[in-house]
Coordinates of C-alpha atoms in Angstrom, one line a residue:
M16 CA 45.3 107.9 28.4
F17 CA 48.2 110.0 26.9
E18 CA 49.4 113.0 28.8
Q19 CA 51.3 115.4 26.6
D20 CA 54.9 116.1 27.6
F21 CA 56.4 119.2 26.1
D22 CA 60.0 118.6 27.1
P23 CA 60.5 114.9 26.8
V24 CA 64.3 115.0 26.0
N25 CA 66.1 115.4 29.3
G26 CA 63.5 117.9 30.5
S27 CA 65.0 120.4 28.0
L28 CA 62.8 122.5 25.7
A29 CA 65.8 123.3 23.5
L30 CA 66.8 119.6 23.0
S31 CA 63.2 118.6 22.6
S32 CA 62.7 121.3 19.9
I33 CA 65.4 119.8 17.8
F34 CA 63.4 116.6 17.5
A35 CA 60.1 118.4 17.2
A36 CA 61.4 120.4 14.3
L37 CA 62.4 117.3 12.3
P38 CA 59.1 116.9 10.4
L39 CA 59.1 120.6 9.3
L40 CA 62.7 120.4 8.3
T41 CA 62.0 117.3 6.3
V42 CA 59.1 118.8 4.3
F43 CA 61.0 122.0 3.6
L44 CA 64.2 120.2 2.6
L45 CA 62.3 117.8 0.3
L46 CA 60.3 120.5 -1.3
G47 CA 62.9 123.3 -1.5
V48 CA 66.2 121.5 -2.0
L49 CA 65.5 118.0 -3.4
K50 CA 62.5 119.3 -5.5
M51 CA 60.4 116.4 -4.5
K52 CA 56.7 116.4 -5.4
A53 CA 54.5 117.8 -2.6
Q54 CA 52.4 114.7 -2.1
W55 CA 55.5 112.5 -1.5
A56 CA 57.3 115.1 0.6
S57 CA 54.2 115.4 2.8
L58 CA 53.8 111.7 3.2
I59 CA 57.5 111.3 4.2
A60 CA 57.2 114.2 6.7
L61 CA 54.1 112.6 8.1
A62 CA 56.0 109.4 8.7
V63 CA 58.8 111.4 10.4
S64 CA 56.2 113.1 12.7
I65 CA 54.7 109.8 13.7
A66 CA 58.1 108.4 14.5
V67 CA 59.0 111.4 16.6
A68 CA 55.6 111.2 18.4
V69 CA 56.1 107.6 19.2
L70 CA 59.8 107.3 19.9
V71 CA 60.5 110.7 21.5
Y72 CA 57.2 111.9 22.9
S73 CA 56.0 108.3 24.0
M74 CA 52.7 108.7 22.2
P75 CA 50.9 105.3 21.7
V76 CA 51.1 104.2 18.1
G77 CA 47.3 103.9 18.0
M78 CA 46.8 107.5 19.1
A79 CA 49.4 108.7 16.7
L80 CA 47.6 107.0 13.8
A81 CA 44.2 108.2 15.0
S82 CA 45.6 111.8 15.2
A83 CA 46.8 111.4 11.6
A84 CA 43.4 110.1 10.5
E85 CA 41.6 113.0 12.0
G86 CA 43.9 115.5 10.4
A87 CA 43.6 113.8 7.0
V88 CA 39.8 113.9 7.3
F89 CA 39.9 117.6 8.2
G90 CA 42.0 118.1 5.2
L91 CA 39.3 116.5 3.0
F92 CA 36.5 118.3 4.9
P93 CA 36.2 121.2 5.1
I94 CA 39.4 122.3 3.3
M95 CA 39.4 120.3 0.0
W96 CA 35.6 120.3 0.0
I97 CA 35.9 124.1 -0.4
V98 CA 38.6 124.0 -3.1
V99 CA 37.0 121.3 -5.2
N100 CA 33.6 123.1 -5.4
A101 CA 35.4 126.4 -6.1
I102 CA 37.3 125.0 -9.0
W103 CA 34.2 123.1 -10.2
V104 CA 32.4 126.5 -10.5
Y105 CA 35.3 127.8 -12.5
N106 CA 35.5 124.8 -14.7
M107 CA 31.9 125.1 -15.7
T108 CA 32.5 128.7 -16.8
V109 CA 35.3 127.5 -19.0
T110 CA 33.2 124.7 -20.5
T111 CA 30.5 127.2 -21.5
G112 CA 33.0 129.8 -22.8
H113 CA 31.9 132.4 -20.2
F114 CA 35.3 132.5 -18.6
D115 CA 36.6 134.0 -21.8
V116 CA 33.9 136.6 -21.6
L117 CA 35.0 137.4 -18.0
R118 CA 38.6 137.6 -19.2
R119 CA 37.7 140.1 -21.9
S120 CA 35.6 142.1 -19.4
F121 CA 38.6 142.4 -17.1
G122 CA 40.7 143.2 -20.1
K123 CA 38.5 146.2 -20.8
V124 CA 39.4 147.7 -17.4
S125 CA 43.1 147.4 -18.5
D126 CA 44.9 145.0 -20.8
D127 CA 48.1 145.8 -18.8
Q128 CA 49.1 142.6 -16.9
R129 CA 50.5 144.6 -14.0
I130 CA 47.1 146.2 -13.4
Q131 CA 45.4 142.8 -13.9
A132 CA 47.6 141.3 -11.2
I133 CA 46.7 144.1 -8.8
I134 CA 42.9 143.9 -9.5
I135 CA 42.5 140.1 -9.8
A136 CA 45.1 138.6 -7.5
F137 CA 45.0 141.3 -4.8
C138 CA 41.6 142.9 -4.8
F139 CA 39.4 140.1 -6.2
G140 CA 41.5 137.6 -4.3
A141 CA 40.9 139.6 -1.1
L142 CA 37.2 139.4 -1.7
L143 CA 37.3 135.7 -2.2
E144 CA 39.4 135.4 1.0
A145 CA 36.9 137.4 2.9
L146 CA 34.0 135.1 1.8
A147 CA 35.6 131.7 1.6
G148 CA 39.3 131.5 2.4
F149 CA 41.0 128.1 2.7
G150 CA 42.8 128.3 -0.6
T151 CA 39.9 129.5 -2.7
P152 CA 41.5 132.9 -3.6
V153 CA 44.7 131.2 -4.8
A154 CA 42.8 128.6 -6.8
I155 CA 40.4 131.0 -8.6
S156 CA 42.7 134.0 -9.1
S157 CA 45.5 132.0 -10.5
V158 CA 43.4 130.4 -13.2
M159 CA 41.8 133.9 -14.0
L160 CA 45.3 135.3 -14.5
M161 CA 46.2 132.3 -16.8
A162 CA 43.1 133.1 -18.9
L163 CA 44.4 136.6 -19.2
G164 CA 47.7 135.4 -20.6
F165 CA 49.9 134.9 -17.6
N166 CA 52.1 131.8 -17.8
P167 CA 51.2 129.2 -15.1
V168 CA 54.2 129.7 -12.8
K169 CA 53.8 133.5 -12.8
A170 CA 50.0 133.2 -12.2
A171 CA 50.6 130.8 -9.3
V172 CA 53.4 132.9 -7.7
V173 CA 51.5 136.2 -8.0
S174 CA 48.3 134.6 -6.5
L175 CA 50.3 133.1 -3.6
V176 CA 52.1 136.3 -2.7
A177 CA 48.8 138.3 -3.0
N178 CA 47.1 136.1 -0.5
T179 CA 48.7 137.7 2.5
A180 CA 47.3 140.9 4.0
P181 CA 43.7 139.8 3.6
V182 CA 44.1 136.4 5.3
A183 CA 43.8 137.6 8.9
F184 CA 40.2 138.7 8.3
G185 CA 39.4 135.8 5.9
A186 CA 36.2 133.7 5.9
I187 CA 34.3 136.5 7.6
A188 CA 37.2 137.0 10.2
V189 CA 37.1 133.4 11.5
P190 CA 40.8 133.6 12.6
I191 CA 40.0 136.6 14.8
T192 CA 36.8 135.2 16.3
T193 CA 38.6 131.9 17.0
L194 CA 41.5 133.7 18.7
A195 CA 39.0 135.6 20.8
A196 CA 37.2 132.4 21.9
I197 CA 40.5 130.9 22.9
T198 CA 42.2 133.8 24.7
G199 CA 39.1 135.5 26.2
I200 CA 40.2 138.8 24.6
P201 CA 37.2 140.5 22.8
A202 CA 37.2 140.0 19.1
E203 CA 36.7 143.8 18.6
E204 CA 40.0 144.5 20.4
L205 CA 41.9 141.8 18.5
G206 CA 40.5 142.9 15.2
A207 CA 41.4 146.5 15.9
M208 CA 45.0 145.5 16.8
V209 CA 45.4 143.3 13.7
G210 CA 44.0 146.2 11.7
R211 CA 47.0 148.2 12.9
Q212 CA 49.4 145.6 11.7
T213 CA 48.4 143.9 8.4
P214 CA 47.6 147.3 6.6
V215 CA 51.3 147.9 6.7
L216 CA 51.8 144.7 4.6
A217 CA 49.0 145.9 2.3
L218 CA 51.0 149.0 1.4
F219 CA 53.8 146.8 -0.1
V220 CA 52.0 143.8 -1.6
P221 CA 50.7 145.5 -4.8
L222 CA 54.2 146.9 -5.5
V223 CA 55.6 143.4 -5.1
L224 CA 53.0 142.0 -7.4
V225 CA 54.0 144.5 -10.1
F226 CA 57.7 143.6 -9.5
L227 CA 56.8 139.9 -10.0
V228 CA 55.1 140.6 -13.3
D229 CA 57.5 143.1 -14.8
G230 CA 60.5 143.6 -12.6
R231 CA 62.1 147.0 -11.7
R232 CA 60.7 148.5 -14.9
G233 CA 57.2 147.6 -13.8
V234 CA 57.7 149.2 -10.4
K235 CA 59.1 152.3 -12.0
Q236 CA 56.2 152.7 -14.4
M237 CA 53.3 151.4 -12.2
W238 CA 54.2 152.6 -8.7
L239 CA 51.2 155.0 -8.7
P240 CA 48.4 152.4 -9.2
A241 CA 50.2 150.0 -6.9
L242 CA 50.5 152.6 -4.2
V243 CA 46.9 153.8 -4.6
C244 CA 45.7 150.2 -4.4
G245 CA 47.8 149.4 -1.3
L246 CA 47.0 152.6 0.4
A247 CA 43.2 152.3 -0.3
F248 CA 43.2 148.7 1.0
A249 CA 45.2 149.6 4.1
V250 CA 42.9 152.5 4.9
G251 CA 39.8 150.4 4.3
Q252 CA 41.1 147.6 6.4
F253 CA 42.1 149.9 9.3
L254 CA 38.9 151.8 9.3
A255 CA 36.6 148.8 9.0
S256 CA 38.4 146.7 11.6
N257 CA 38.6 149.6 14.1
Y258 CA 35.3 151.5 13.6
F259 CA 32.9 149.4 11.5
S260 CA 32.9 145.6 11.5
V261 CA 35.7 143.1 12.1
E262 CA 33.8 140.5 10.1
L263 CA 33.3 142.7 7.0
T264 CA 36.8 144.2 7.0
D265 CA 38.2 142.4 3.9
I266 CA 35.0 143.0 1.9
V267 CA 35.2 146.7 2.6
A268 CA 39.0 146.9 1.9
A269 CA 38.8 144.9 -1.3
L270 CA 35.9 146.9 -2.8
V271 CA 37.6 150.2 -1.8
A272 CA 40.9 149.2 -3.3
A273 CA 39.4 148.0 -6.5
G274 CA 37.3 151.1 -6.8
A275 CA 40.3 153.3 -6.2
V276 CA 42.3 151.6 -9.0
V277 CA 39.4 151.8 -11.5
L278 CA 38.9 155.5 -10.8
L279 CA 42.6 156.2 -11.2
L280 CA 42.7 154.4 -14.6
R281 CA 40.0 156.8 -15.8
V282 CA 42.4 159.7 -15.5
W283 CA 45.8 158.1 -15.7
T284 CA 47.4 155.6 -18.1
P285 CA 50.9 154.0 -18.0
S286 CA 53.4 155.1 -20.6
Y287 CA 54.0 151.4 -21.4
E288 CA 51.5 148.6 -21.4
L289 CA 52.4 145.1 -20.6
T290 CA 49.7 143.1 -22.4
A291 CA 49.2 139.4 -22.9
E292 CA 51.2 139.8 -26.1
R293 CA 54.2 141.2 -24.3
M294 CA 54.8 138.8 -21.4
D295 CA 58.1 137.4 -20.3
E296 CA 61.3 138.0 -22.2
E297 CA 61.5 134.4 -23.4
E298 CA 57.9 134.5 -24.5
A299 CA 58.4 137.8 -26.3
Q300 CA 61.3 136.4 -28.2
S301 CA 59.3 133.3 -29.3
R302 CA 56.6 135.7 -30.7
V303 CA 58.9 137.5 -33.1
A304 CA 58.3 135.0 -35.9
E305 CA 54.6 134.9 -35.2
A306 CA 54.3 138.7 -35.4
S307 CA 55.4 138.7 -39.0
G308 CA 52.6 136.4 -39.9
N309 CA 50.1 138.2 -37.7
A310 CA 49.6 135.0 -35.7
S311 CA 47.4 135.3 -32.7
S312 CA 48.5 133.8 -29.4
R313 CA 46.7 131.1 -27.7
R314 CA 47.0 129.9 -24.2
T315 CA 45.8 126.7 -22.6
S316 CA 44.0 126.8 -19.3
A317 CA 45.5 123.7 -17.6
A318 CA 43.3 124.1 -14.7
A319 CA 40.2 123.0 -16.6
G320 CA 41.8 121.0 -19.4
G321 CA 40.1 123.5 -21.8
T322 CA 41.5 126.6 -23.5
G323 CA 41.4 130.3 -23.0
T324 CA 42.3 132.4 -26.0
A325 CA 43.7 135.8 -26.2
T326 CA 43.4 137.0 -29.8
K327 CA 44.3 140.4 -31.3
A328 CA 40.9 140.7 -33.0
P329 CA 38.5 142.4 -30.6
V330 CA 35.4 140.4 -29.6
A331 CA 32.2 142.2 -28.7
D332 CA 30.2 140.5 -25.9
N333 CA 26.6 141.6 -25.3
G334 CA 25.4 142.6 -21.9
L335 CA 23.6 139.4 -21.2
E336 CA 26.8 137.3 -21.8
V337 CA 28.8 139.6 -19.6
F338 CA 26.3 139.2 -16.8
K339 CA 26.4 135.5 -17.1
A340 CA 30.2 135.5 -16.9
Y341 CA 30.0 137.4 -13.6
A342 CA 27.0 135.5 -12.4
P343 CA 28.9 132.7 -10.7
Y344 CA 31.0 135.1 -8.6
L345 CA 28.0 137.3 -7.9
A346 CA 26.2 134.2 -6.7
I347 CA 29.2 133.4 -4.4
I348 CA 29.1 136.9 -2.9
V349 CA 25.4 136.9 -2.4
I350 CA 25.2 133.4 -0.9
F351 CA 28.1 134.0 1.5
T352 CA 26.8 137.3 2.5
L353 CA 23.3 135.9 3.2
A354 CA 25.0 133.1 5.2
Q355 CA 26.1 135.8 7.7
V356 CA 22.5 137.1 8.4
P357 CA 21.9 136.1 12.0
F358 CA 18.8 133.9 11.6
I359 CA 20.2 132.2 8.5
K360 CA 23.6 131.7 10.2
E361 CA 21.8 130.1 13.1
A362 CA 19.8 127.8 10.9
L363 CA 22.9 126.7 9.0
A364 CA 24.8 126.1 12.3
S365 CA 22.1 123.4 13.1
G366 CA 23.7 121.4 10.3
T367 CA 26.8 120.7 12.4
V368 CA 27.5 117.3 14.0
T369 CA 30.2 117.1 16.6
F370 CA 31.7 114.0 18.2
P371 CA 34.9 113.0 19.9
W372 CA 37.4 111.4 17.5
P373 CA 37.7 107.7 18.1
G374 CA 41.0 106.5 19.7
L375 CA 42.1 109.8 21.1
D376 CA 42.4 110.0 24.9
I377 CA 44.7 112.9 25.3
V378 CA 45.1 115.5 28.1
N379 CA 47.1 118.7 28.5
P380 CA 49.4 118.5 31.5
D381 CA 48.6 122.0 32.6
T382 CA 44.8 122.1 32.3
G383 CA 44.1 118.3 32.6
E384 CA 41.7 118.8 29.7
A385 CA 41.7 117.3 26.2
P386 CA 42.8 119.5 23.3
S387 CA 39.7 121.0 21.7
A388 CA 40.6 119.6 18.3
T389 CA 40.0 116.0 19.6
T390 CA 36.3 116.8 19.1
F391 CA 35.6 116.8 15.4
A392 CA 33.0 119.2 14.0
F393 CA 31.4 117.9 10.8
A394 CA 29.8 121.2 9.7
W395 CA 28.2 119.8 6.5
L396 CA 25.6 122.6 6.1
P397 CA 27.4 125.8 7.1
S398 CA 30.7 124.8 5.4
A399 CA 32.0 127.2 2.8
G400 CA 32.3 124.2 0.5
T401 CA 28.6 123.5 0.8
L402 CA 27.8 127.2 0.1
L403 CA 30.1 127.0 -3.0
L404 CA 28.3 123.8 -4.1
L405 CA 25.0 125.8 -3.9
S406 CA 26.7 128.5 -5.9
G407 CA 27.6 125.9 -8.5
L408 CA 24.0 124.7 -8.8
L409 CA 22.9 128.3 -9.4
T410 CA 25.7 128.6 -12.0
M411 CA 24.3 125.5 -13.8
L412 CA 20.9 127.3 -14.1
V413 CA 22.3 130.7 -15.2
L414 CA 24.8 129.2 -17.7
K415 CA 22.4 126.5 -18.8
V416 CA 24.8 123.7 -18.0
S417 CA 23.1 120.3 -18.3
P418 CA 23.3 117.9 -15.3
A419 CA 25.4 115.5 -17.3
A420 CA 27.9 118.2 -18.3
A421 CA 28.0 119.5 -14.7
V422 CA 28.8 115.9 -13.4
K423 CA 31.4 115.5 -16.0
A424 CA 33.0 118.8 -15.0
Y425 CA 32.9 117.7 -11.3
G426 CA 34.6 114.4 -12.2
G427 CA 37.2 116.3 -14.2
T428 CA 37.8 118.6 -11.2
L429 CA 38.4 115.7 -8.9
D430 CA 40.9 114.2 -11.3
Q431 CA 42.6 117.5 -11.7
L432 CA 42.9 117.9 -7.9
K433 CA 43.8 114.3 -7.0
W434 CA 47.4 115.0 -6.0
A435 CA 46.4 118.2 -4.2
I436 CA 43.8 116.3 -2.3
L437 CA 46.5 113.7 -1.2
T438 CA 48.9 116.5 -0.3
V439 CA 46.5 118.5 1.8
A440 CA 45.3 115.4 3.6
S441 CA 48.9 114.4 4.3
V442 CA 49.8 117.9 5.5
L443 CA 46.9 118.2 7.9
A444 CA 47.6 114.7 9.2
L445 CA 51.2 115.9 9.9
A446 CA 49.8 119.0 11.7
Y447 CA 47.5 117.0 13.9
V448 CA 50.2 114.5 14.9
M449 CA 52.6 117.3 15.7
N450 CA 49.8 119.1 17.7
F451 CA 48.5 116.2 19.7
S452 CA 51.8 114.7 20.5
G453 CA 53.1 118.1 21.7
Q454 CA 55.8 118.7 19.1
T455 CA 54.3 122.1 17.9
I456 CA 53.8 123.3 21.5
T457 CA 57.4 122.4 22.3
I458 CA 58.7 124.6 19.6
G459 CA 56.3 127.4 20.6
M460 CA 57.3 127.2 24.3
W461 CA 61.0 127.3 23.4
I462 CA 60.6 130.4 21.3
A463 CA 58.4 132.0 24.0
G464 CA 61.2 131.7 26.6
T465 CA 63.1 134.7 25.2
G466 CA 61.6 137.3 27.6
T467 CA 60.8 140.8 26.2
F468 CA 62.5 139.8 22.9
F469 CA 59.6 137.5 22.4
A470 CA 57.8 140.6 21.0
F471 CA 60.1 140.3 18.0
L472 CA 59.6 136.5 17.6
S473 CA 55.9 136.5 18.3
P474 CA 54.9 136.7 14.6
V475 CA 57.2 133.8 13.9
L476 CA 55.0 131.5 15.9
G477 CA 52.0 132.5 13.8
W478 CA 54.0 132.1 10.6
L479 CA 55.2 128.6 11.8
G480 CA 51.6 127.6 12.6
V481 CA 50.2 128.6 9.2
A482 CA 53.2 127.1 7.4
V483 CA 52.3 123.7 9.1
T484 CA 48.5 123.8 9.0
G485 CA 47.9 126.2 6.0
S486 CA 45.3 128.0 8.1
D487 CA 45.5 131.2 10.2
T488 CA 42.6 129.9 12.2
S489 CA 44.4 126.8 13.1
A490 CA 47.5 128.7 14.0
N491 CA 45.5 130.9 16.3
A492 CA 43.9 127.9 17.9
L493 CA 47.3 126.3 18.4
F494 CA 49.3 129.3 19.7
G495 CA 46.8 131.9 20.9
T496 CA 46.9 130.9 24.6
L497 CA 50.6 130.5 24.5
Q498 CA 51.1 134.0 23.1
V499 CA 48.9 135.5 25.9
T500 CA 50.7 133.5 28.6
A501 CA 54.2 134.4 27.3
A502 CA 53.1 138.1 27.1
Q503 CA 51.9 138.1 30.7
S504 CA 55.1 136.5 32.0
A505 CA 57.3 138.9 30.0
G506 CA 55.3 142.0 31.0
L507 CA 54.1 142.6 27.4
D508 CA 50.6 143.4 26.2
P509 CA 48.6 140.2 25.6
T510 CA 46.4 141.8 22.9
L511 CA 49.5 142.9 21.0
L512 CA 51.1 139.4 20.9
A513 CA 47.9 137.5 20.3
S514 CA 47.2 139.8 17.3
A515 CA 50.8 139.3 16.2
N516 CA 50.2 135.6 16.0
T517 CA 47.4 136.3 13.5
S518 CA 49.4 139.0 11.5
G519 CA 52.5 136.8 11.4
G520 CA 50.5 133.8 10.3
V521 CA 49.3 135.4 7.1
L522 CA 52.9 135.3 5.8
G523 CA 53.2 131.6 6.3
K524 CA 50.2 131.0 3.9
M525 CA 52.3 131.3 0.7
I526 CA 54.8 128.6 1.8
S527 CA 52.3 126.2 3.3
P528 CA 52.4 122.8 1.4
Q529 CA 48.6 122.9 1.4
N530 CA 48.4 126.2 -0.5
L531 CA 51.3 125.3 -2.7
A532 CA 49.5 122.1 -3.7
I533 CA 46.3 124.0 -4.5
A534 CA 48.2 126.6 -6.6
A535 CA 50.0 123.9 -8.5
A536 CA 46.9 121.9 -9.2
A537 CA 44.9 124.9 -10.3
T538 CA 47.6 126.0 -12.8
G539 CA 48.5 122.6 -14.1
L540 CA 51.8 122.5 -12.3
A541 CA 51.3 119.4 -10.2
G542 CA 54.7 118.1 -9.1
K543 CA 56.2 121.6 -9.3
E544 CA 55.4 122.7 -5.8
G545 CA 59.1 122.8 -4.9
D546 CA 59.7 125.3 -7.7
L547 CA 56.8 127.5 -6.4
F548 CA 58.2 127.2 -2.8
R549 CA 61.6 128.5 -3.8
K550 CA 60.0 131.4 -5.6
V551 CA 57.9 132.6 -2.7
L552 CA 60.1 131.7 0.3
G553 CA 62.1 134.9 0.1
W554 CA 59.0 137.1 0.0
S555 CA 57.5 135.2 2.9
L556 CA 60.6 135.7 5.0
G557 CA 61.1 139.3 3.9
F558 CA 57.5 140.3 4.9
L559 CA 57.9 138.3 8.1
L560 CA 60.9 140.4 9.1
I561 CA 58.9 143.6 8.5
M562 CA 56.1 142.2 10.7
C563 CA 58.6 141.2 13.5
V564 CA 60.1 144.7 13.5
L565 CA 56.7 146.3 13.5
V566 CA 55.4 144.2 16.5
Y567 CA 58.6 144.7 18.4
L568 CA 58.4 148.5 18.0
Q569 CA 54.8 148.4 19.0
S570 CA 55.9 146.8 22.2
T571 CA 58.2 149.8 22.9
S572 CA 57.6 153.5 23.3
V573 CA 58.5 154.0 19.7
L574 CA 55.2 152.7 18.3
G575 CA 53.4 151.9 21.5
W576 CA 50.8 154.5 20.7
M577 CA 49.5 152.0 18.0
V578 CA 48.5 149.4 20.6
V579 CA 44.7 149.2 21.3

């Protein structure tokens, strides 16, 4: 049996935290400074975490390896099971040409890329987050943006930054319900409190997306639709989480925001349109020669190995083809919505097999109980990946994709995502070793020892948890109880700090090696995860600072009226 020790170095949390932080520092240094490919950076960091677990935390070698094995399997299922099936659905639409139809349909709403970034990356991405989560929004929205003419780097960065405010209520509010189960605080209270924090982020995110696409000029010209979108999403998220349904919060917010932008565009148009033909400065310069010959631009969709064209000549798509183009995503929405119907949800839950992971005999020194994650839940039937697989089968029927073509597309998807699969498995293995050995808790307890100032640092714990695991749900499972305990000892509101863990966690999503690997694989940038990391790190830290200030003020008389 291995009893976790959270201060193994001289009984000091501060000294122990130095060693506990080594795996995280390793992966961020290798990615951000040395520009190493994510799969190798993750594997090296995993080796460091195992060494720290064995040499500093006295974890038996066998248990350290067993922890890594469980984490790797969890990375494969359910996480990559979700991503693979989501990208497979997309790839079939590319193969049949219906993704071009979808691109043209979105283009009719607006051919301005700044608007497209708002509608697709933020609104549609929020809807995908609400239904599936686990990297699906980044994977699908990034390739959709590429099909509309975005270059791969910009598509990936925009999608990563957009996947923030919706994350807390993602996958039908699983992060909230998990936090409620762990802390004992009602999910309705937690959801309402998070709904008074993340909407503040939503106000700014669309403006940032416009800036990423077109810089200061874009913000100056497109502040109105960006503000309308952010405000509509924020209001929808607040009202739904506080007065309607925590589980349906993101669905409501995404539809309200998209509807508000579409309605605005019926009565307002920008003075300057940034179309697929007027992209980045360097691209615009390269098109000068083409313009004289009336050459049409053509872009390659690296995610599918196929092509997505954006020609100047208009293409008329009939209603049936447009319906088929939207059908896969309609199928996803319908299937995931039906999966939440109580009796169907109960039936799906029966397809879950749970068992203690072999080789793990670990107890918490405070409770004397094993960490809940030592029991592995193989939810093969209710998994979002399985529901996406079903959506793919329906897509085959609607788009008339032959079984042979579908299997070929699936094989191509696995080949496309092979490095992302290795990266995600390595990152989750790293997370499990850090969690089971006690490294993550050491860092958390050290940060929690700051008294009332912990209100300011509370979101940082959530951010750290998501940066490591790639999941707000996992971060809540990891630090939820710690947040409540620290709040009680410091005389702070437990609901506020537990919610802050969730709200801060959403900002770690964009720098998580797991999400970076998914974005890179989807856009054909495998091996460029370090470049993406450097581009989004500043935004992650900037938003985190805003959340830290907000939570701190909510813990005082200044904004205390916002607390549930």
